[in-house]
Short mmCIF file of C-alpha atoms and ligand atoms in Angstrom, two decimals:
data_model
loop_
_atom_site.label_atom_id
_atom_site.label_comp_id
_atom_site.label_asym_id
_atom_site.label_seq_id
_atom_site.Cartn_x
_atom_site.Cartn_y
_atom_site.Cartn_z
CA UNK A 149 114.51 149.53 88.46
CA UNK A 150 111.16 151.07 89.29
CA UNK A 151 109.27 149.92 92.21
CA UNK A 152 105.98 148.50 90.87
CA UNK A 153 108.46 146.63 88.16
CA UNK A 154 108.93 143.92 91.21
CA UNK A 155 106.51 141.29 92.64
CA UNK A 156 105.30 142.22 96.14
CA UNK A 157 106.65 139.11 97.72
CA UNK A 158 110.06 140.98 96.43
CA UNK A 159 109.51 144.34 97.85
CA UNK A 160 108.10 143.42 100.92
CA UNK A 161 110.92 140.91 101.55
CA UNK A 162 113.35 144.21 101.36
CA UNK A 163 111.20 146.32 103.09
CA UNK A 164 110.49 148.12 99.94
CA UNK A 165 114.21 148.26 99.25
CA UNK A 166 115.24 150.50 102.34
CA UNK A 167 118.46 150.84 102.76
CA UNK A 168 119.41 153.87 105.45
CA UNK A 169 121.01 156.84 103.50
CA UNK A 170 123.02 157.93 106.72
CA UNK A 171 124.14 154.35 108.22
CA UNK A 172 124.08 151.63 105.31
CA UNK A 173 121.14 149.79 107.93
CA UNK A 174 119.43 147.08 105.71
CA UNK A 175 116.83 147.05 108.22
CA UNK A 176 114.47 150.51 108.52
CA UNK A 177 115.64 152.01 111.85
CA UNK A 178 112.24 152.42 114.93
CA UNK A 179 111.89 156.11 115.23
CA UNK A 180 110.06 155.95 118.78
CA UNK A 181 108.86 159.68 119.04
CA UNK A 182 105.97 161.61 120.41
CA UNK A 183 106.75 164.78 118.44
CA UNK A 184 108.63 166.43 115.95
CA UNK A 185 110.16 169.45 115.59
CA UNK A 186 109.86 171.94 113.13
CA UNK A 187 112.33 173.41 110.82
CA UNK A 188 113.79 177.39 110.78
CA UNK A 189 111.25 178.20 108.93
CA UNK A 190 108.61 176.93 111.32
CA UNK A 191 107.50 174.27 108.35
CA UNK A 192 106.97 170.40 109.41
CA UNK A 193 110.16 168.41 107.89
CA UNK A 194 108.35 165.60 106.70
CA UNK A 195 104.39 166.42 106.93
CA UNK A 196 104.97 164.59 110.82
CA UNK A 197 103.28 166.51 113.96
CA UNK A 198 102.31 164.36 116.15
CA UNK A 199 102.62 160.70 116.67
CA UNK A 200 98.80 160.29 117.55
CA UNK A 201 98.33 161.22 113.93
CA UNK A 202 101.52 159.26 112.19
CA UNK A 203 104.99 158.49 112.29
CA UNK A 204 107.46 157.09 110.00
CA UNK A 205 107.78 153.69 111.15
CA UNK A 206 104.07 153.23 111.01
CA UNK A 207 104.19 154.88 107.50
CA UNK A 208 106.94 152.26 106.60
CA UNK A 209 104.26 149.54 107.53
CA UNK A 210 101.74 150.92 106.19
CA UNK A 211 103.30 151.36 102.51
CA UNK A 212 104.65 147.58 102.19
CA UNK A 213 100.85 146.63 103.18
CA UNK A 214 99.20 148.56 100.85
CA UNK A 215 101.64 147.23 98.27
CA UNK A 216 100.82 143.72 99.00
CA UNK A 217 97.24 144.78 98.73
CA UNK A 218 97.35 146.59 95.55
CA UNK A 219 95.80 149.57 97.34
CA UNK A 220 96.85 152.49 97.82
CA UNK A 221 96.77 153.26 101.26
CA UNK A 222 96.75 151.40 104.06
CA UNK A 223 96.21 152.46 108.03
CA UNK A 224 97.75 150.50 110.98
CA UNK A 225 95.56 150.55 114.07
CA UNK A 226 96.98 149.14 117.67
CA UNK A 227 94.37 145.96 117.43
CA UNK A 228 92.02 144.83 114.53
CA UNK A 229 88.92 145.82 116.73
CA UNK A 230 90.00 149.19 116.70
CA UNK A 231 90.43 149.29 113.12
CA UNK A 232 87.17 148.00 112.66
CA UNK A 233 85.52 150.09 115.28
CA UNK A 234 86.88 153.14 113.05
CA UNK A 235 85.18 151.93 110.17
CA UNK A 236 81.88 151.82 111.99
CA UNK A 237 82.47 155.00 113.79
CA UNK A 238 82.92 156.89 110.53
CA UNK A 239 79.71 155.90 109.18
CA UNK A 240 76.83 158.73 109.17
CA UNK A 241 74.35 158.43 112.09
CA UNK A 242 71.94 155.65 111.51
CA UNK A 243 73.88 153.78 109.15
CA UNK A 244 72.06 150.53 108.12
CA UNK A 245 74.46 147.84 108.68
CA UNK A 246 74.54 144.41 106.79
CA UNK A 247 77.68 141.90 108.43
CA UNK A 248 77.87 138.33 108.14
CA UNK A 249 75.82 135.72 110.95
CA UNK A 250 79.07 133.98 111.47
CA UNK A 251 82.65 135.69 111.93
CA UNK A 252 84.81 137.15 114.35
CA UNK A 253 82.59 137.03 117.63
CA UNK A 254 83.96 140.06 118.85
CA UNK A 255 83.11 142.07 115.33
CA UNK A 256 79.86 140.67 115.76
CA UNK A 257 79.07 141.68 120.14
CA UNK A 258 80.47 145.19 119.30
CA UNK A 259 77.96 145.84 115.90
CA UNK A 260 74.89 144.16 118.19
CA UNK A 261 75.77 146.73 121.41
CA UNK A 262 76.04 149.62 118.61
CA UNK A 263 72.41 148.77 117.62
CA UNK A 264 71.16 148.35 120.61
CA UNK A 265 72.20 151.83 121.01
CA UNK A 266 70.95 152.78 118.06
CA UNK A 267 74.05 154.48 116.85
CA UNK A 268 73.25 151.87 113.52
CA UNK A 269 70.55 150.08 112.52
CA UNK A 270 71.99 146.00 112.49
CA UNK A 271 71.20 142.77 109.96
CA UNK A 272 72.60 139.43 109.74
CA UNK A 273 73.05 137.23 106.16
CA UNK A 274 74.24 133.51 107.21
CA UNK A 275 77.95 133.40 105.68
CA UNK A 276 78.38 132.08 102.30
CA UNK A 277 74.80 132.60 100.94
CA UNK A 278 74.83 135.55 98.44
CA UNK A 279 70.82 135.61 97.99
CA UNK A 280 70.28 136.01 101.88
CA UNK A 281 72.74 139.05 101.70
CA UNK A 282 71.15 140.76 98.88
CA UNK A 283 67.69 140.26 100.55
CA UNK A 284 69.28 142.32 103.57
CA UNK A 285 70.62 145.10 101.44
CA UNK A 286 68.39 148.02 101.46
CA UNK A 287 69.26 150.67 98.60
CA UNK A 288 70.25 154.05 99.84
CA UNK A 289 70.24 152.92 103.02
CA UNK A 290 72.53 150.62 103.54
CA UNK A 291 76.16 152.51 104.04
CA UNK A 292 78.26 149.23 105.13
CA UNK A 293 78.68 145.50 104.02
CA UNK A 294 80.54 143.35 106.17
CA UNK A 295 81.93 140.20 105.72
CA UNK A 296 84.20 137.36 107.04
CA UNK A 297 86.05 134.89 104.23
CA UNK A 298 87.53 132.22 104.88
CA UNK A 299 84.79 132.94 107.96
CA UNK A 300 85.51 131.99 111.69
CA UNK A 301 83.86 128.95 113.14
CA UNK A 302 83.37 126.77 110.00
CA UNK A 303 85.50 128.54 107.93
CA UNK A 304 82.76 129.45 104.98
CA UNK A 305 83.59 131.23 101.98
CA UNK A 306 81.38 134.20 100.61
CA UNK A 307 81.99 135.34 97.12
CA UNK A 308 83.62 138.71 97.15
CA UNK A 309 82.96 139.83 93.54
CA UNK A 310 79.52 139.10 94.16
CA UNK A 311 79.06 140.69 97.46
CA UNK A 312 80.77 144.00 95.66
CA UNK A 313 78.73 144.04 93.21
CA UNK A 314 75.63 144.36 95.32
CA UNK A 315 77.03 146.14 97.81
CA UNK A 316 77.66 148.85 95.25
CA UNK A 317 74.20 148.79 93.34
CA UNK A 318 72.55 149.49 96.68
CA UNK A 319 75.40 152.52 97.49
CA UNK A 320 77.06 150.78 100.17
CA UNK A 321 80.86 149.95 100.66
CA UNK A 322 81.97 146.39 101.23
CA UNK A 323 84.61 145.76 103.88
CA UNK A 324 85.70 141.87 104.00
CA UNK A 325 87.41 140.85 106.72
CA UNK A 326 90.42 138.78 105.15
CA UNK A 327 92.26 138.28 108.64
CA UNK A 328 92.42 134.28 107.75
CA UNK A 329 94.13 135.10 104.25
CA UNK A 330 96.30 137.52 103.84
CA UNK A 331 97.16 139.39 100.70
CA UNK A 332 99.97 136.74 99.40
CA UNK A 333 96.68 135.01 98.78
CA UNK A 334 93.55 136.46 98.79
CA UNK A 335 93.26 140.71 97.49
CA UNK A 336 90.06 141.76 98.48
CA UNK A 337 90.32 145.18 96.62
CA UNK A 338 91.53 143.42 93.35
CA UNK A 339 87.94 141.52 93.76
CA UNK A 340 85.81 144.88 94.15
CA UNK A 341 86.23 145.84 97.66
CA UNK A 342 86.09 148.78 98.88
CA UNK A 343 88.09 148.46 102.51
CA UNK A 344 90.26 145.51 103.22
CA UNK A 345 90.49 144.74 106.67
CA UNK A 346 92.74 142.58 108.58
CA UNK A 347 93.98 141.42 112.20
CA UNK A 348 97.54 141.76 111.44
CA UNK A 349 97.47 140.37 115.19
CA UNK A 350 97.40 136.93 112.69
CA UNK A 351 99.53 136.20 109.58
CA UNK A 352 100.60 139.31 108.76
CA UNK A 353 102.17 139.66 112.64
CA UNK A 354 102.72 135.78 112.19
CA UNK A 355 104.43 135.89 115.72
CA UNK A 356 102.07 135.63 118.61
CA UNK A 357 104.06 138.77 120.20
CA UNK A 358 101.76 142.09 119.48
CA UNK A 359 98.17 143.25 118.12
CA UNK A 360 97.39 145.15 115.66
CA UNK A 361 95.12 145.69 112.63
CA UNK A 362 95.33 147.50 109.72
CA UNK A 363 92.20 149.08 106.94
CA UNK A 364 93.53 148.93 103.03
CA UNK A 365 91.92 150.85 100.62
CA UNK A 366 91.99 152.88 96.88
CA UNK A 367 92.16 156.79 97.03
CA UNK A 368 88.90 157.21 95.90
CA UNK A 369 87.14 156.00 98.68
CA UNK A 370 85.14 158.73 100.56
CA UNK A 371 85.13 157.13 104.16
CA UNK A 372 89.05 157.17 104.46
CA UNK A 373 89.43 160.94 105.34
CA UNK A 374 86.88 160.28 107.81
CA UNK A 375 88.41 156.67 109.38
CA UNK A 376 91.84 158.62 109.67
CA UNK A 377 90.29 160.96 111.46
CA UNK A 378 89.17 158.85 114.08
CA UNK A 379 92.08 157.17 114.42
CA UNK A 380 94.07 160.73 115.06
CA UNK A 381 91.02 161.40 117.25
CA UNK A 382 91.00 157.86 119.24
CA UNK A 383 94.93 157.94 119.32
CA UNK A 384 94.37 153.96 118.26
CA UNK A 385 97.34 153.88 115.77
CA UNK A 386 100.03 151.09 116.35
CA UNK A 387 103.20 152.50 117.92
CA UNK A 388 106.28 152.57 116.30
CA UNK A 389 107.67 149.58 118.28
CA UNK A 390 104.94 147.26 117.40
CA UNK A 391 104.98 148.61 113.01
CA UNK A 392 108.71 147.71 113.53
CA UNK A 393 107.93 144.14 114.30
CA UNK A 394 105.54 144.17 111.88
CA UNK A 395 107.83 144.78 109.21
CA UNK A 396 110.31 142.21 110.36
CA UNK A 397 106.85 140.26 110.18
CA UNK A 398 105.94 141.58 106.79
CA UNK A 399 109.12 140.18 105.50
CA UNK A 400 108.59 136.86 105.91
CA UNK A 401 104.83 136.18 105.05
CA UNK A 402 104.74 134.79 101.99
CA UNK A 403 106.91 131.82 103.17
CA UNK A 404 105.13 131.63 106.55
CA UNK A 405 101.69 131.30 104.57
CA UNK A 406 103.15 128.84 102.23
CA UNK A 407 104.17 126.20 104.73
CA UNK A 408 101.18 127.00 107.09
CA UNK A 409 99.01 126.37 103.30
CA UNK A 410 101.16 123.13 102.76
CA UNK A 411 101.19 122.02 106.62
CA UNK A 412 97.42 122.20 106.93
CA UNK A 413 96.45 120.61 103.39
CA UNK A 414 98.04 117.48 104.76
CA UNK A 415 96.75 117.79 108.26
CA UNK A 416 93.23 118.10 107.12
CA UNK A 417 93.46 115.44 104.30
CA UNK A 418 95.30 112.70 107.00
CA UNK A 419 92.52 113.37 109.91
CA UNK A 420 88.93 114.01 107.54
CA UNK A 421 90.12 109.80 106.84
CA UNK A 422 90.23 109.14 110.59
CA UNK A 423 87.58 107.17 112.26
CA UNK A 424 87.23 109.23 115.42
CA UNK A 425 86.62 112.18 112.81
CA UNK A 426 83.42 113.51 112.20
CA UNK A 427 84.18 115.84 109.51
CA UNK A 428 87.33 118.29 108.56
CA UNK A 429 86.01 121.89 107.91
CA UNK A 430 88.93 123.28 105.65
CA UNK A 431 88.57 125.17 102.07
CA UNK A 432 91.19 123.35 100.83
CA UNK A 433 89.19 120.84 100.40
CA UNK A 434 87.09 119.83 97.66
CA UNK A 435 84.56 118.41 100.34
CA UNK A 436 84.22 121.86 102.08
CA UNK A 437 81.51 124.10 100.58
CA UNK A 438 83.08 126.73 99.71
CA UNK A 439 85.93 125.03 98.54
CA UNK A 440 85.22 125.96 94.35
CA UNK A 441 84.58 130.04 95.06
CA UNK A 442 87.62 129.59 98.03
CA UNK A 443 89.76 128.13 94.54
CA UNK A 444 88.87 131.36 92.82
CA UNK A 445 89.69 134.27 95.00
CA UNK A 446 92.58 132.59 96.77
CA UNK A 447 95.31 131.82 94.48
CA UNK A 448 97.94 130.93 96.49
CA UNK A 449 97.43 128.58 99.29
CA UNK A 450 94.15 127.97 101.75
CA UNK A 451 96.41 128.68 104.50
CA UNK A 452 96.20 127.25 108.18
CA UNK A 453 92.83 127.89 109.79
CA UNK A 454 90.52 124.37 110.10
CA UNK A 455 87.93 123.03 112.40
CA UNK A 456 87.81 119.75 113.33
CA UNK A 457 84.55 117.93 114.34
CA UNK A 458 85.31 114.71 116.09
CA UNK A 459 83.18 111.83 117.36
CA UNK A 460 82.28 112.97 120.72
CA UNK A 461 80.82 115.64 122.99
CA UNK A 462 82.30 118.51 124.48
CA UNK A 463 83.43 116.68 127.26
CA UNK A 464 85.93 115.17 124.74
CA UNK A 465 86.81 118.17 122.91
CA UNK A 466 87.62 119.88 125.85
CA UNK A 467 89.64 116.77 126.99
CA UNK A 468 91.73 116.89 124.09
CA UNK A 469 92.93 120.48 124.07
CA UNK A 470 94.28 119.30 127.38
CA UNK A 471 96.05 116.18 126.05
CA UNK A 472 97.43 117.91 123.09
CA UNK A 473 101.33 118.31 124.05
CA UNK A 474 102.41 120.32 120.66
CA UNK A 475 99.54 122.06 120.33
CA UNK A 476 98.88 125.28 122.04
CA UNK A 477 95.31 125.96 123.89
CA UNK A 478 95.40 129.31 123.28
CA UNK A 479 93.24 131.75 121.25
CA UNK A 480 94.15 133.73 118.25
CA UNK A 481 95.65 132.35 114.60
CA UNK A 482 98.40 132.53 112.09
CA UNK A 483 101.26 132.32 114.22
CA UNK A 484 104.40 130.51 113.30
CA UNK A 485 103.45 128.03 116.20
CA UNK A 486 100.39 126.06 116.36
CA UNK A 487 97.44 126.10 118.17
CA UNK A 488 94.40 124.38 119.31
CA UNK A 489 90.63 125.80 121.07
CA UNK A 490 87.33 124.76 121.73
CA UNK A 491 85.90 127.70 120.44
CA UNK A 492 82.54 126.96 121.82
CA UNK A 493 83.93 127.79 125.22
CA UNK A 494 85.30 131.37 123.94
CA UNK A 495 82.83 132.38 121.36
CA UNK A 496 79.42 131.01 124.03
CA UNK A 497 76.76 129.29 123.53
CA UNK A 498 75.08 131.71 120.83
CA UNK A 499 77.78 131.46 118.73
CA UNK A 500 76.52 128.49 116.71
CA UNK A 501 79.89 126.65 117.21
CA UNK A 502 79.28 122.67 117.61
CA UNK A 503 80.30 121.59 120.42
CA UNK A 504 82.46 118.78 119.25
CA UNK A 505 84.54 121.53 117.20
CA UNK A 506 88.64 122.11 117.67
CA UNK A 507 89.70 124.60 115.97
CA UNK A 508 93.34 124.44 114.78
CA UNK A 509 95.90 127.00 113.87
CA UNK A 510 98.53 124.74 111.77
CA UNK A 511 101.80 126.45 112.19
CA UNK A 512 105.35 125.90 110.69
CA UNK A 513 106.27 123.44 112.90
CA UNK A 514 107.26 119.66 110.70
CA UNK A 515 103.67 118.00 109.46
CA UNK A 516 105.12 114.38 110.76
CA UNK A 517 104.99 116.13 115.07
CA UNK A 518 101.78 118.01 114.07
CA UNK A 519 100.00 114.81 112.72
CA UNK A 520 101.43 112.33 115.85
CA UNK A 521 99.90 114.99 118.83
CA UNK A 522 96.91 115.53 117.44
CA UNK A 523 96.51 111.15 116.70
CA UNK A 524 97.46 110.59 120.58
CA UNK A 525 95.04 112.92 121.98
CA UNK A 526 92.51 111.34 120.07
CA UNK A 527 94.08 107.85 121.11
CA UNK A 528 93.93 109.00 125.07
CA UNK A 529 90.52 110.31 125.38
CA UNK A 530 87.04 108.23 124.06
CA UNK A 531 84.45 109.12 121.99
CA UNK A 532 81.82 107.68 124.96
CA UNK A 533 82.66 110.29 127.36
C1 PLP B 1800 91.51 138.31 115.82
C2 PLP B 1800 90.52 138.71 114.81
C3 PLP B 1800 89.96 139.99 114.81
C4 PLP B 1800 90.25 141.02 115.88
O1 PLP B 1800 91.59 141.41 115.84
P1 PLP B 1800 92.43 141.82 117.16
O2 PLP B 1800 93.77 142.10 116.61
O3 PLP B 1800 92.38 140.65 118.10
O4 PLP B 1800 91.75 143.01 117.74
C5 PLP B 1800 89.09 140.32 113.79
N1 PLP B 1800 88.77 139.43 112.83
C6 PLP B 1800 89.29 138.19 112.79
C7 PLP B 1800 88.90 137.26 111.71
C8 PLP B 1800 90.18 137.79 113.79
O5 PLP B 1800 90.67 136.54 113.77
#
């Protein structure tokens, strides 16, 4: 049967049907390897050099992604800021820059120190409003449109078809940032864009035990020779132990997202009932803003990223990430295990993040233990801290 015949969910549960030739080994071996030696002839064996550049493991990765993402390639970096950062880096000098007010904190310091330096030129569109990003779209000028969906902080939704579409009448590429929904359910390049961009640190990892991030994209995009480049230059690929993992990871997604999707659906419809709930922020639901463009461009689950506003101040917030006994306080997301942060106290006061906000990472673990932690750390701390 030919490849493409099968869904992705079926070729990336076989690891693109590897089986080793030599051994039988159902699982693709970790060739850990700085270099590689040439044949008599003095040719490379299998276009491999040097592992700053590739290696086959990483390739491995690398294919079943860009399969899920109906790309057709895909580069795995050793964290998603440094797959980002190449992006950026590969833009001509004084690149007008247009990414999203709200998203990945992080994203957002590195772009603002880059301007300050002038290396770009910087603006800002509030996530989720279409008009305000075409207003900051400058024809000819602007080379890069970045956004977040589903968005960190309140989880907003911005429109990717519509984003492409005026990202490309202006000459710019549009990267999204679709860390918070992986390709089992959201395809940003099936939608019009240009790079998809990912923390595979998050779902696609899905196991809280290595970073990486990884750039999808079609073959006709003019940045990529340029973005591999600075990867071979920056020597920010991810090693061969950590694409292993990945792959183990890779296998697995599409159930891990599915009962994360299922886990938080309930989660978010039990507590946006509670009285010691201000609101649920999840774009699951039909409450959320974003919820009807969300429906469109992610058909297969809403996954497990919420925020939850309670009744209270900071004081309480903070108090309940304490009391929590399931939940993790940790950063990070899309692990099989669940967590819990006031993300005020990571992301700063500039962030915009309320300061009654927990923001949840629903896991795997069984709805019923999820649902009774968080209910007693709202039952132990008060709402008139
Ligand atoms: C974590 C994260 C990043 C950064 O990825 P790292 O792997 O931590 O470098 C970027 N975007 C989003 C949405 C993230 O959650």
């Amino acid at each position: 049967m030919k490849k493409n015949a099968l869904a992705p969910e079926t070729l990336a549960a076989q690891a693109l049907r590897h089986i080793d030739e030599a051994t039988g080994s159902v699982v693709p071996p970790m060739l850990a390897t700085s270099t590689f030696a040439r044949d008599e002839n003095y040719e490379l064996r299998d276009g491999y050099i040097y592992a700053r550049y590739s290696g086959p493991t990483t390739a491995h990765a690398e294919d079943i992604i860009a399969t899920l993402e109906d790309g057709d390639e895909s580069l795995l970096f050793n964290s998603g800021m440094s797959a980002s950062v190449a992006v950026v880096e590969s833009l001509p000098p004084q690149a007008h820059v247009v990414a999203q007010g709200m998203m990945y904190h992080i994203g957002t310091q590195w772009l603002q120190r880059q301007a300050s330096r002038g290396v770009i030129a910087l603006d800002h569109f509030p996530a989720g409003d279409i008009d305000a990003l075409a207003a900051q779209i400058q024809p000819g000028k602007t080379k890069l449109v970045w956004i977040e969906t589903p968005a960190n902080g309140d989880w907003s939704i911005t429109d990717i078809a519509a984003a492409a579409e005026l990202a490309h009448a202006a000459g710019a590429v549009l990267m999204v940032d679709s860390t918070a929904a992986p390709p089992c359910t959201q395809k940003p390049l099936d939608l019009g864009a240009d790079i998809s961009f990912h923390s595979a640190t998050k779902y696609m990892g899905g196991h809280s035990d290595f970073t990486a991030g990884v750039l999808s994209a079609r073959a006709d995009l003019n940045l990529w020779t340029e973005i591999r480049d600075v990867r071979g230059f920056q020597g920010t690929i991810l090693p061969a132990f950590e694409a292993w993992l990945l792959i183990r990871s890779l296998r697995t997604l599409h159930i891990r997202y599915a009962q994360c999707s299922r886990n938080a659906m309930r989660f978010a419809t039990h507590f946006a009932a509670h009285k010691d709930v201000e609101a649920v922020l999840y774009p699951g639901m039909p409450t959320h803003t974003g919820h009807d463009v969300a429906a469109k461009q992610m058909k297969n689950g809403f996954g497990g990223m919420m925020s939850i506003l309670i009744n209270g101040n900071a004081g309480r917030a903070l108090e309940m990430a304490k009391k929590a006994n399931l939940f993790i306080p940790a950063t990070s997301l899309g692990g099989v295990e669940s967590l819990i942060e006031h993300r005020r106290t990571v992301a700063g006061p500039d962030s915009g993040i309320p300061e009654n906000l927990l923001r949840m990472s629903i896991g795997i673990e069984h709805i019923d233990d999820l649902i009774a932690d968080f209910e007693q750390a709202l039952a132990t701390t008060s709402g008139h801290a």
